Short mmCIF file of C-alpha atoms in Angstrom, two decimals:
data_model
loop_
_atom_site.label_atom_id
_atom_site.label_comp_id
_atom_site.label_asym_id
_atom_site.label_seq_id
_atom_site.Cartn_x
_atom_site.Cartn_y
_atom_site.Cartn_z
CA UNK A 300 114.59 92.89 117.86
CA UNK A 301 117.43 92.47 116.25
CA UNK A 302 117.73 89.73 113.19
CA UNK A 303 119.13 88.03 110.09
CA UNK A 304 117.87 84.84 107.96
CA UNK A 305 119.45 83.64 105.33
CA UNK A 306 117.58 80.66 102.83
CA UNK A 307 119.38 78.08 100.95
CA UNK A 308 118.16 79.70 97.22
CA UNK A 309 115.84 82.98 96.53
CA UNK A 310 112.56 82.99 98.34
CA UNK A 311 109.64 85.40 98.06
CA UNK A 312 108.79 86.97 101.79
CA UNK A 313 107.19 89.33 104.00
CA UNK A 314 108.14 90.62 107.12
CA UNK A 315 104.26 92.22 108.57
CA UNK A 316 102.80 92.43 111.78
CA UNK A 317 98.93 92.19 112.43
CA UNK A 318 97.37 93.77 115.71
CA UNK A 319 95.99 91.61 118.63
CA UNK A 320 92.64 94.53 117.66
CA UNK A 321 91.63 94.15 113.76
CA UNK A 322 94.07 90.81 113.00
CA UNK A 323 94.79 90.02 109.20
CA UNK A 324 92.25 93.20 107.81
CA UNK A 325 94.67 95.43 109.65
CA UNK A 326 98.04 93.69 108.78
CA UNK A 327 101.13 96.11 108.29
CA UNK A 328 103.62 94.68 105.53
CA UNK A 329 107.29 96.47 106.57
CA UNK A 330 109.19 95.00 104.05
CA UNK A 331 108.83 92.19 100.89
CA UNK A 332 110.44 91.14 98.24
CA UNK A 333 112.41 88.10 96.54
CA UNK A 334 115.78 87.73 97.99
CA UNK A 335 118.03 85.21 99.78
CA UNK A 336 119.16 86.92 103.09
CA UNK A 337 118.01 90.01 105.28
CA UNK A 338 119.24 91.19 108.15
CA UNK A 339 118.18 94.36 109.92
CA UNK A 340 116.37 95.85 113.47
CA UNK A 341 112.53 95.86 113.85
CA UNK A 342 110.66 97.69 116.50
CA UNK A 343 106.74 96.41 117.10
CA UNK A 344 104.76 99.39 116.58
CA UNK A 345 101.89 97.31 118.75
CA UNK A 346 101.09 94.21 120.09
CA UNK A 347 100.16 91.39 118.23
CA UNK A 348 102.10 88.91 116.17
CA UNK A 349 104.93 90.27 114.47
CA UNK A 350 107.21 88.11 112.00
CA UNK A 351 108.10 86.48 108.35
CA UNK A 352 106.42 84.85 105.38
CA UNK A 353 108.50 82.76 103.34
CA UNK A 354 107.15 80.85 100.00
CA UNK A 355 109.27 78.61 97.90
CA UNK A 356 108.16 79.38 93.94
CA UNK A 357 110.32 76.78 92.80
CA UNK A 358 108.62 73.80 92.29
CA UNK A 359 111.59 71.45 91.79
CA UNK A 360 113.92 72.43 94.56
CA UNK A 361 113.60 72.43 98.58
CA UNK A 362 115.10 75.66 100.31
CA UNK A 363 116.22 75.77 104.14
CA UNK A 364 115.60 79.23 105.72
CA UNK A 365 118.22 79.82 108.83
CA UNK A 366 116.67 82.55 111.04
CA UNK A 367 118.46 84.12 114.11
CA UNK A 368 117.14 87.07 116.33
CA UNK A 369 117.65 88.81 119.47
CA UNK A 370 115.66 91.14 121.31
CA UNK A 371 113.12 91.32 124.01
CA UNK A 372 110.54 88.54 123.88
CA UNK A 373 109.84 85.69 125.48
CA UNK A 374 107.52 83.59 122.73
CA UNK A 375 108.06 82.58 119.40
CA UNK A 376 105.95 80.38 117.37
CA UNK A 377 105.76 78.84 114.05
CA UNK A 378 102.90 79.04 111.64
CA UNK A 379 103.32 76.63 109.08
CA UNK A 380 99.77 75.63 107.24
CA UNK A 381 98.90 73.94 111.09
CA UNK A 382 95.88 74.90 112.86
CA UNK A 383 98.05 75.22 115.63
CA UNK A 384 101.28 76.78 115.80
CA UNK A 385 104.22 75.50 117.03
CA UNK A 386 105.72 76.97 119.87
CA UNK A 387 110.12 77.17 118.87
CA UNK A 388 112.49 77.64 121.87
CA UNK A 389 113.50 81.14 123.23
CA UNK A 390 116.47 81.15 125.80
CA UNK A 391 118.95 83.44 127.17
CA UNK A 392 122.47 83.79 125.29
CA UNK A 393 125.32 83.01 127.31
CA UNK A 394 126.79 84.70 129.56
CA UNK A 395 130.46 86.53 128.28
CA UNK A 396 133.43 84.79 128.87
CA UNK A 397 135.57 86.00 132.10
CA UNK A 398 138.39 88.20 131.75
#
């Protein structure tokens, strides 16, 4: 997968995986920090759920996080505090333009 996000203000994250055998107990943390954009190439080392943490530690101001990827998946979902997640739309880029 290829990716870069970008948030409105600095953000504290974590971009960890955790194994469809041994969930959270077993979570792998690849890289954290406090920044306001990353960018880089991932490779899932196994299945399971693979992706971001964000958390806003300032109190008094909202912050939009743009995320883009590309790679070979077909789901992505959204864990935000739900019991649920919500599923977010995956699709094909277009096709190049003719020469």
């Amino acid at each position: 997968m290829l990716y870069t996000w970008k948030a409105s203000a600095p953000i504290e994250f974590d971009m960890h995986t955790e194994p469809d055998q041994g969930g959270a107990a077993k979570s792998d943390s690849f890289e954290a920090g406090t920044k306001g954009e990353g960018h880089g190439s991932y490779i899932a080392p196994y299945a399971g759920i693979h992706g971001w943490y964000w958390k806003n530690t300032n109190p008094t101001e909202s912050v939009k996080i743009t995320l883009q990827t590309a790679g070979f998946y077909s789901v992505a979902k959204m864990f935000a505090g739900d019991p649920e997640p919500s599923e977010m739309p995956v699709q094909d880029p277009p096709p190049p333009p003719a020469l």
